[in-house]
Amino acid sequence: MTALHLDDLKQYSDVLRAKDGREIKVRFVEPRDREELQAYIRALSAGSRYNRFLGALSELPKTELERFIHVGEADRFTVVATMVVDGFETIVGEARYAFHADTSSVEFGLSIDDRWQGHGIGKALLKNLECRAASFGAERIFGDTLRSNTNMIGLARKSDYAFTASPGDWKLVRFTKEIHVKPQDIPCASWRLAAASRMAAMSSLAV
């Protein structure tokens, strides 16, 4: 379905920029990131963890951590945003997204380290997720968040998302954006190539 060659995750790394021009690498999570990803989740403020996971927790349960680590299963993916801090690659954000072929949509959730919020990382990561959604041929991208999560709501609003009630839970709001970009016009080079690979794979199956 995805036509992604996940045996070589590094080919899907993207370089973004924070507001101050600092380099942000966005890449698929790898097994070697297991402990650092858990440490990242633990280091989030209680409020940020609550907003991200829609409930109280201090760390990812072991089974959930394993789901985060295994990229591509059931068209679900986890990426980490990293920066070089004091000479070390450091996770400053993460996102998990899923492609739903039946509705031609991508669903996602993300978080940014409290210390790095306000540096444009969330906006850059969101734009990157939109590229990834477009590479699937998705028609829309959406997420659900708590009505009290003003940071995520503000980010979505500035990124031209539309808001509706989230089905089945009055405490949540859903933000959605239609994807109209053509595969050849996807602004992220790596995902433009991934879209071309997907289309080529679909064409070969149709022959």
Coordinates of N, CA and C in Angstrom, one line a residue:
M1 N 0.8 -1.2 0.0 CA 0.0 0.0 0.0 C 0.9 1.3 0.0
T2 N 1.9 1.3 0.8 CA 2.7 2.5 1.0 C 3.8 2.7 0.0
A3 N 4.3 1.6 -0.6 CA 5.4 1.6 -1.6 C 6.6 2.3 -1.0
L4 N 6.7 2.2 0.4 CA 7.9 2.8 1.0 C 8.9 1.6 1.3
H5 N 10.2 1.9 1.0 CA 11.2 0.8 1.2 C 11.7 1.0 2.6
L6 N 11.0 0.5 3.6 CA 11.4 0.7 5.0 C 12.6 0.0 5.5
D7 N 13.2 -0.8 4.6 CA 14.5 -1.4 5.0 C 15.6 -0.4 5.0
D8 N 15.4 0.8 4.4 CA 16.3 1.9 4.4 C 15.6 3.1 4.9
L9 N 15.4 3.3 6.2 CA 14.7 4.4 6.8 C 15.3 5.7 6.5
K10 N 16.7 5.7 6.4 CA 17.4 7.0 6.3 C 17.0 7.8 5.0
Q11 N 16.6 7.1 4.0 CA 16.3 7.8 2.8 C 15.0 8.7 2.9
Y12 N 14.3 8.5 4.0 CA 13.1 9.3 4.3 C 13.3 10.4 5.3
S13 N 14.6 10.8 5.6 CA 14.9 11.8 6.5 C 14.7 13.2 5.8
D14 N 14.2 14.2 6.6 CA 14.0 15.5 6.0 C 14.7 16.5 6.9
V15 N 15.2 17.6 6.4 CA 15.8 18.6 7.1 C 14.9 19.9 7.1
L16 N 14.5 20.3 8.2 CA 13.6 21.5 8.4 C 14.4 22.6 9.1
R17 N 13.7 23.7 9.3 CA 14.4 24.8 10.0 C 13.5 25.4 11.0
A18 N 14.1 25.7 12.2 CA 13.4 26.4 13.3 C 13.3 27.9 12.9
K19 N 12.6 28.7 13.7 CA 12.5 30.1 13.4 C 13.9 30.8 13.4
D20 N 14.8 30.3 14.2 CA 16.1 31.0 14.2 C 17.1 30.4 13.2
G21 N 16.6 29.5 12.4 CA 17.4 28.9 11.3 C 18.1 27.6 11.7
R22 N 18.0 27.2 13.0 CA 18.6 26.0 13.4 C 18.0 24.8 12.7
E23 N 18.9 23.8 12.4 CA 18.5 22.6 11.6 C 17.7 21.6 12.5
I24 N 16.6 21.1 11.9 CA 15.8 20.1 12.6 C 15.7 18.9 11.6
K25 N 16.1 17.8 12.1 CA 16.0 16.6 11.2 C 14.7 15.8 11.7
V26 N 13.9 15.4 10.7 CA 12.7 14.6 10.9 C 13.0 13.3 10.3
R27 N 12.9 12.2 11.0 CA 13.2 10.9 10.5 C 12.3 9.9 11.2
F28 N 12.1 8.7 10.5 CA 11.4 7.6 11.2 C 12.2 7.2 12.4
V29 N 11.4 6.9 13.5 CA 12.0 6.3 14.7 C 12.6 5.0 14.4
E30 N 13.7 4.6 15.1 CA 14.4 3.4 14.9 C 14.4 2.6 16.3
P31 N 14.7 1.3 16.3 CA 14.7 0.6 17.5 C 15.8 1.2 18.5
R32 N 16.8 1.8 17.9 CA 17.9 2.4 18.8 C 17.3 3.6 19.6
D33 N 16.2 4.1 19.2 CA 15.6 5.3 19.8 C 14.7 4.9 21.0
R34 N 14.5 3.7 21.2 CA 13.5 3.2 22.2 C 13.7 3.9 23.6
E35 N 14.8 3.9 24.2 CA 15.0 4.5 25.5 C 15.0 6.0 25.4
E36 N 15.5 6.6 24.4 CA 15.5 8.1 24.3 C 14.1 8.6 24.1
L37 N 13.3 7.9 23.3 CA 11.9 8.3 23.1 C 11.1 8.2 24.4
Q38 N 11.3 7.1 25.1 CA 10.7 7.0 26.4 C 11.1 8.2 27.4
A39 N 12.4 8.5 27.3 CA 12.9 9.6 28.2 C 12.3 10.9 27.7
Y40 N 12.1 11.1 26.5 CA 11.5 12.3 25.9 C 10.1 12.4 26.5
I41 N 9.3 11.3 26.4 CA 7.9 11.4 26.9 C 7.9 11.7 28.4
R42 N 8.8 11.1 29.2 CA 8.8 11.3 30.6 C 9.2 12.8 30.9
A43 N 10.0 13.4 30.1 CA 10.5 14.7 30.3 C 9.5 15.8 30.0
L44 N 8.4 15.4 29.2 CA 7.4 16.4 28.9 C 6.7 16.8 30.2
S45 N 6.2 18.0 30.2 CA 5.4 18.4 31.4 C 4.1 17.6 31.5
A46 N 3.6 17.5 32.7 CA 2.3 16.7 32.8 C 1.2 17.2 31.9
G47 N 1.2 18.6 31.7 CA 0.2 19.1 30.8 C 0.4 18.7 29.4
S48 N 1.6 18.7 28.9 CA 2.0 18.4 27.5 C 1.7 16.9 27.3
R49 N 2.0 16.0 28.3 CA 1.7 14.6 28.1 C 0.2 14.4 28.1
Y50 N -0.6 15.1 28.9 CA -2.0 15.0 29.0 C -2.6 15.4 27.6
N51 N -2.1 16.5 27.1 CA -2.6 17.0 25.8 C -2.3 16.0 24.7
R52 N -1.1 15.5 24.7 CA -0.7 14.6 23.6 C -1.4 13.3 23.6
F53 N -1.6 12.7 24.8 CA -2.2 11.3 24.9 C -3.6 11.4 25.4
L54 N -4.2 12.6 25.5 CA -5.6 12.7 25.9 C -5.9 12.1 27.2
G55 N -5.0 12.1 28.1 CA -5.2 11.5 29.4 C -3.9 11.5 30.2
A56 N -4.0 11.2 31.5 CA -2.8 11.2 32.4 C -1.9 10.0 32.2
L57 N -0.6 10.2 32.0 CA 0.3 9.1 32.1 C 1.7 9.7 32.3
S58 N 2.6 8.9 32.8 CA 4.0 9.4 33.1 C 5.0 8.9 32.1
E59 N 4.6 7.8 31.4 CA 5.5 7.3 30.3 C 4.6 6.4 29.4
L60 N 5.2 6.0 28.3 CA 4.4 5.1 27.4 C 4.4 3.7 28.0
P61 N 3.3 3.1 28.1 CA 3.3 1.7 28.5 C 4.1 0.9 27.5
K62 N 4.7 -0.2 28.0 CA 5.6 -1.0 27.2 C 5.0 -1.4 25.8
T63 N 3.7 -1.9 25.8 CA 3.1 -2.3 24.6 C 3.0 -1.1 23.6
E64 N 2.6 0.1 24.1 CA 2.5 1.2 23.3 C 3.8 1.7 22.8
L65 N 4.9 1.6 23.6 CA 6.2 2.0 23.1 C 6.6 1.1 22.0
E66 N 6.3 -0.2 22.0 CA 6.7 -1.1 20.9 C 5.9 -0.7 19.7
R67 N 4.7 -0.3 19.8 CA 3.9 0.1 18.6 C 4.5 1.4 18.0
F68 N 5.0 2.3 18.8 CA 5.7 3.5 18.3 C 6.9 3.1 17.6
I69 N 7.7 2.2 18.1 CA 9.0 1.8 17.5 C 8.9 1.1 16.1
H70 N 7.8 0.3 16.0 CA 7.7 -0.5 14.8 C 7.0 0.3 13.7
V71 N 7.8 0.8 12.7 CA 7.4 1.7 11.7 C 6.7 0.9 10.5
G72 N 5.6 1.3 10.1 CA 4.9 0.8 8.9 C 3.9 -0.3 9.1
E73 N 3.8 -0.8 10.4 CA 2.8 -1.8 10.6 C 1.4 -1.2 10.5
A74 N 0.6 -1.8 9.7 CA -0.8 -1.4 9.5 C -0.9 0.1 9.1
D75 N 0.1 0.5 8.3 CA 0.2 1.9 7.7 C 0.3 2.9 8.9
R76 N 1.0 2.6 10.0 CA 1.2 3.5 11.1 C 2.6 3.8 11.2
F77 N 3.0 5.1 11.4 CA 4.3 5.5 11.4 C 4.6 6.5 12.5
T78 N 5.9 6.4 13.0 CA 6.3 7.4 14.1 C 7.6 8.1 13.6
V79 N 7.6 9.4 13.7 CA 8.8 10.1 13.4 C 9.2 10.9 14.6
V80 N 10.5 11.2 14.6 CA 11.1 12.0 15.7 C 11.7 13.3 15.0
A81 N 11.6 14.4 15.7 CA 12.3 15.6 15.2 C 13.5 15.8 16.2
T82 N 14.7 15.9 15.6 CA 15.9 16.0 16.4 C 16.7 17.2 16.1
M83 N 17.4 17.7 17.1 CA 18.3 18.8 16.9 C 19.6 18.4 17.6
V84 N 20.7 19.0 17.2 CA 22.0 18.8 17.9 C 22.0 19.8 19.0
V85 N 22.0 19.3 20.2 CA 22.0 20.1 21.4 C 23.3 19.7 22.3
D86 N 24.1 20.6 22.5 CA 25.4 20.4 23.3 C 26.2 19.2 22.6
G87 N 26.1 19.1 21.3 CA 26.9 18.2 20.6 C 26.2 16.8 20.4
F88 N 25.0 16.6 20.9 CA 24.3 15.4 20.8 C 23.0 15.5 20.0
E89 N 22.7 14.5 19.2 CA 21.4 14.5 18.6 C 20.3 14.3 19.7
T90 N 19.4 15.2 19.8 CA 18.4 15.2 20.8 C 17.0 15.3 20.3
I91 N 16.1 14.4 20.8 CA 14.7 14.4 20.3 C 14.0 15.7 20.9
V92 N 13.5 16.5 20.1 CA 12.8 17.7 20.5 C 11.3 17.7 20.1
G93 N 10.9 16.7 19.4 CA 9.5 16.5 19.1 C 9.2 15.1 18.5
E94 N 8.0 14.8 18.4 CA 7.6 13.5 17.8 C 6.2 13.6 17.2
A95 N 6.0 12.7 16.3 CA 4.6 12.6 15.7 C 4.3 11.2 15.3
R96 N 3.1 10.8 15.4 CA 2.7 9.5 15.0 C 1.5 9.7 14.0
Y97 N 1.5 9.0 12.9 CA 0.4 9.2 11.9 C 0.1 7.9 11.3
A98 N -1.2 7.8 10.8 CA -1.7 6.6 10.2 C -2.4 7.0 8.9
F99 N -2.3 6.1 7.9 CA -3.0 6.3 6.7 C -4.2 5.4 6.7
H100 N -5.4 6.0 6.5 CA -6.6 5.2 6.4 C -7.1 5.2 5.0
A101 N -6.8 4.0 4.3 CA -7.1 3.9 2.9 C -8.6 4.0 2.6
D102 N -9.4 3.5 3.6 CA -10.9 3.5 3.3 C -11.5 4.9 3.3
T103 N -10.9 5.8 3.9 CA -11.4 7.2 3.9 C -10.4 8.2 3.2
S104 N -9.3 7.6 2.6 CA -8.3 8.4 2.0 C -7.8 9.6 2.8
S105 N -7.5 9.3 4.1 CA -7.1 10.3 5.0 C -5.9 9.9 5.9
V106 N -5.2 10.8 6.4 CA -4.2 10.6 7.3 C -4.5 11.2 8.7
E107 N -4.4 10.5 9.7 CA -4.7 10.9 11.1 C -3.4 11.1 11.8
F108 N -3.2 12.1 12.6 CA -1.9 12.3 13.3 C -2.1 12.9 14.7
G109 N -1.0 12.8 15.5 CA -0.9 13.4 16.8 C 0.6 13.8 16.9
L110 N 0.9 14.9 17.6 CA 2.3 15.3 17.7 C 2.5 16.0 19.1
S111 N 3.8 16.1 19.4 CA 4.2 16.8 20.6 C 5.5 17.5 20.4
I112 N 5.8 18.5 21.1 CA 7.1 19.3 21.1 C 7.6 19.4 22.5
D113 N 8.9 19.2 22.7 CA 9.5 19.4 24.0 C 9.1 20.7 24.5
D114 N 8.7 20.8 25.8 CA 8.3 22.1 26.4 C 9.3 23.2 26.2
R115 N 10.6 22.8 26.3 CA 11.7 23.8 26.3 C 11.9 24.3 24.9
W116 N 11.3 23.7 23.9 CA 11.5 24.1 22.5 C 10.2 24.6 21.8
Q117 N 9.1 24.7 22.6 CA 7.9 25.2 22.1 C 8.1 26.7 21.8
G118 N 7.4 27.2 20.8 CA 7.6 28.6 20.4 C 8.7 28.9 19.4
H119 N 9.4 27.8 19.0 CA 10.6 28.0 18.1 C 10.2 27.6 16.7
G120 N 9.0 27.4 16.4 CA 8.5 27.1 15.0 C 8.7 25.6 14.6
I121 N 9.0 24.8 15.6 CA 9.2 23.3 15.3 C 7.9 22.7 15.0
G122 N 6.9 23.0 15.8 CA 5.6 22.4 15.6 C 5.0 22.7 14.2
K123 N 5.2 24.0 13.8 CA 4.7 24.4 12.5 C 5.4 23.7 11.3
A124 N 6.7 23.6 11.5 CA 7.5 22.9 10.5 C 7.2 21.4 10.4
L125 N 7.0 20.8 11.6 CA 6.7 19.4 11.6 C 5.3 19.1 11.0
L126 N 4.4 20.0 11.3 CA 3.0 19.9 10.7 C 3.1 19.9 9.2
K127 N 3.8 20.9 8.6 CA 4.0 21.0 7.2 C 4.6 19.7 6.6
N128 N 5.5 19.1 7.3 CA 6.2 17.9 6.9 C 5.1 16.7 6.9
L129 N 4.3 16.7 7.9 CA 3.2 15.7 7.9 C 2.3 15.8 6.8
E130 N 2.0 17.0 6.4 CA 1.1 17.3 5.2 C 1.7 16.7 3.9
C131 N 3.1 16.9 3.8 CA 3.8 16.3 2.7 C 3.6 14.8 2.7
R132 N 3.8 14.2 3.8 CA 3.7 12.7 4.0 C 2.3 12.2 3.6
A133 N 1.3 13.0 4.1 CA 0.0 12.6 3.7 C -0.3 12.7 2.2
A134 N 0.2 13.7 1.6 CA 0.1 13.9 0.1 C 0.7 12.8 -0.6
S135 N 1.9 12.2 -0.1 CA 2.6 11.2 -0.8 C 1.8 9.9 -0.8
F136 N 0.8 9.7 0.1 CA -0.1 8.5 0.1 C -1.2 8.7 -0.9
G137 N -1.4 9.9 -1.4 CA -2.5 10.2 -2.2 C -3.7 10.5 -1.4
A138 N -3.5 10.9 -0.1 CA -4.6 11.2 0.8 C -5.3 12.4 0.4
E139 N -6.6 12.5 0.7 CA -7.4 13.7 0.3 C -7.5 14.6 1.5
R140 N -7.2 14.2 2.7 CA -7.3 15.1 3.8 C -6.4 14.5 4.9
I141 N -6.1 15.5 5.9 CA -5.3 15.1 7.0 C -6.0 15.7 8.2
F142 N -6.0 15.0 9.3 CA -6.8 15.4 10.5 C -6.2 15.0 11.8
G143 N -6.6 15.6 12.9 CA -6.2 15.2 14.2 C -7.3 15.6 15.2
D144 N -7.3 15.0 16.4 CA -8.2 15.3 17.5 C -7.4 15.8 18.6
T145 N -7.9 16.8 19.3 CA -7.2 17.3 20.5 C -8.2 17.8 21.5
L146 N -7.8 18.0 22.7 CA -8.7 18.5 23.8 C -9.1 19.9 23.5
R147 N -10.3 20.3 23.8 CA -10.7 21.6 23.6 C -9.9 22.6 24.4
S148 N -9.3 22.1 25.5 CA -8.4 23.0 26.3 C -7.0 23.2 25.8
N149 N -6.7 22.4 24.8 CA -5.3 22.5 24.2 C -5.1 23.6 23.3
T150 N -4.9 24.8 23.9 CA -4.9 26.0 23.1 C -3.7 26.1 22.2
N151 N -2.6 25.5 22.5 CA -1.4 25.5 21.7 C -1.6 24.7 20.4
M152 N -2.2 23.5 20.5 CA -2.4 22.7 19.3 C -3.5 23.4 18.4
I153 N -4.6 23.9 19.1 CA -5.6 24.6 18.3 C -5.1 25.8 17.6
G154 N -4.2 26.5 18.3 CA -3.7 27.7 17.7 C -2.8 27.4 16.5
L155 N -2.0 26.3 16.6 CA -1.1 25.9 15.5 C -2.0 25.4 14.3
A156 N -3.0 24.7 14.6 CA -3.9 24.2 13.5 C -4.6 25.4 12.8
R157 N -5.0 26.3 13.6 CA -5.7 27.5 13.0 C -4.8 28.3 12.1
K158 N -3.6 28.5 12.6 CA -2.6 29.3 11.8 C -2.2 28.5 10.5
S159 N -2.4 27.2 10.5 CA -2.1 26.4 9.4 C -3.3 26.1 8.5
D160 N -4.4 26.8 8.7 CA -5.5 26.8 7.9 C -6.3 25.5 8.0
Y161 N -6.4 24.9 9.2 CA -7.2 23.8 9.4 C -8.7 24.2 9.7
A162 N -9.6 23.4 9.4 CA -11.0 23.7 9.7 C -11.4 22.9 11.0
F163 N -12.3 23.4 11.8 CA -12.6 22.7 13.0 C -14.0 22.2 13.0
T164 N -14.2 21.0 13.6 CA -15.5 20.4 13.8 C -15.5 19.6 15.1
A165 N -16.7 19.2 15.6 CA -16.7 18.4 16.8 C -16.1 17.0 16.5
S166 N -15.4 16.5 17.4 CA -14.8 15.2 17.3 C -15.9 14.1 17.5
P167 N -16.1 13.2 16.6 CA -17.2 12.2 16.8 C -17.0 11.4 18.1
G168 N -18.1 11.4 18.9 CA -18.1 10.5 20.0 C -17.5 11.0 21.3
D169 N -16.9 12.2 21.3 CA -16.3 12.7 22.5 C -16.4 14.2 22.6
W170 N -17.3 14.8 23.4 CA -17.5 16.2 23.5 C -16.3 17.0 24.0
K171 N -15.3 16.3 24.7 CA -14.1 17.0 25.2 C -13.1 17.3 24.1
L172 N -13.3 16.7 22.9 CA -12.3 16.8 21.9 C -12.8 17.7 20.7
V173 N -11.9 18.3 20.0 CA -12.2 19.0 18.8 C -11.4 18.4 17.7
R174 N -12.0 18.3 16.5 CA -11.2 17.7 15.3 C -10.8 18.9 14.4
F175 N -9.6 18.8 14.0 CA -9.1 19.8 13.0 C -8.7 19.1 11.7
T176 N -9.2 19.6 10.6 CA -9.0 18.9 9.3 C -8.6 19.8 8.2
K177 N -7.7 19.3 7.3 CA -7.3 20.1 6.2 C -7.4 19.3 4.9
E178 N -8.0 19.8 3.9 CA -8.1 19.1 2.6 C -6.8 19.2 1.9
I179 N -6.4 18.2 1.2 CA -5.1 18.1 0.5 C -5.4 18.2 -1.0
H180 N -5.0 19.3 -1.6 CA -5.3 19.4 -3.1 C -4.0 19.4 -3.9
V181 N -2.8 19.2 -3.3 CA -1.6 19.3 -4.0 C -1.4 18.0 -4.9
K182 N -0.9 18.2 -6.1 CA -0.7 17.0 -6.9 C 0.6 16.4 -6.5
P183 N 0.8 15.1 -6.8 CA 2.0 14.4 -6.3 C 3.3 15.1 -6.8
Q184 N 3.3 15.5 -8.1 CA 4.5 16.2 -8.6 C 4.8 17.6 -8.0
D185 N 3.8 18.1 -7.3 CA 3.9 19.4 -6.7 C 4.1 19.4 -5.2
I186 N 4.3 18.2 -4.6 CA 4.5 18.1 -3.2 C 5.8 18.9 -2.8
P187 N 5.8 19.8 -1.9 CA 6.9 20.7 -1.6 C 8.1 20.0 -1.0
C188 N 7.9 18.8 -0.3 CA 9.1 18.1 0.3 C 9.6 17.1 -0.7
A189 N 10.9 17.3 -1.1 CA 11.5 16.5 -2.1 C 11.4 15.0 -1.9
S190 N 11.7 14.5 -0.7 CA 11.7 13.1 -0.4 C 10.3 12.5 -0.6
W191 N 9.3 13.3 -0.2 CA 7.9 12.8 -0.3 C 7.3 12.9 -1.7
R192 N 7.9 13.8 -2.5 CA 7.6 13.9 -3.9 C 8.1 12.6 -4.6
L193 N 9.3 12.2 -4.2 CA 9.8 11.0 -4.8 C 9.0 9.7 -4.3
A194 N 8.6 9.8 -3.0 CA 7.9 8.6 -2.5 C 6.5 8.5 -3.2
A195 N 5.9 9.7 -3.5 CA 4.7 9.7 -4.3 C 4.9 9.1 -5.7
A196 N 6.0 9.4 -6.3 CA 6.3 8.9 -7.6 C 6.5 7.4 -7.6
S197 N 7.1 6.9 -6.5 CA 7.4 5.5 -6.3 C 6.0 4.8 -6.1
R198 N 5.1 5.4 -5.3 CA 3.8 4.8 -5.1 C 3.0 4.7 -6.4
M199 N 3.1 5.8 -7.2 CA 2.3 5.8 -8.4 C 2.9 4.7 -9.4
A200 N 4.2 4.6 -9.4 CA 4.8 3.6 -10.3 C 4.4 2.2 -9.9
A201 N 4.4 2.0 -8.6 CA 4.0 0.6 -8.1 C 2.6 0.3 -8.5
M202 N 1.7 1.3 -8.4 CA 0.3 1.1 -8.7 C 0.1 0.9 -10.2
S203 N 0.9 1.6 -11.0 CA 0.8 1.4 -12.5 C 1.3 0.0 -12.9
S204 N 2.3 -0.5 -12.2 CA 2.8 -1.8 -12.6 C 1.8 -2.9 -12.2
L205 N 1.1 -2.7 -11.1 CA 0.1 -3.7 -10.7 C -1.1 -3.7 -11.7
A206 N -1.3 -2.5 -12.3 CA -2.5 -2.4 -13.2 C -2.2 -3.0 -14.5
V207 N -1.0 -3.2 -14.9 CA -0.6 -3.7 -16.2 C -1.0 -5.2 -16.3

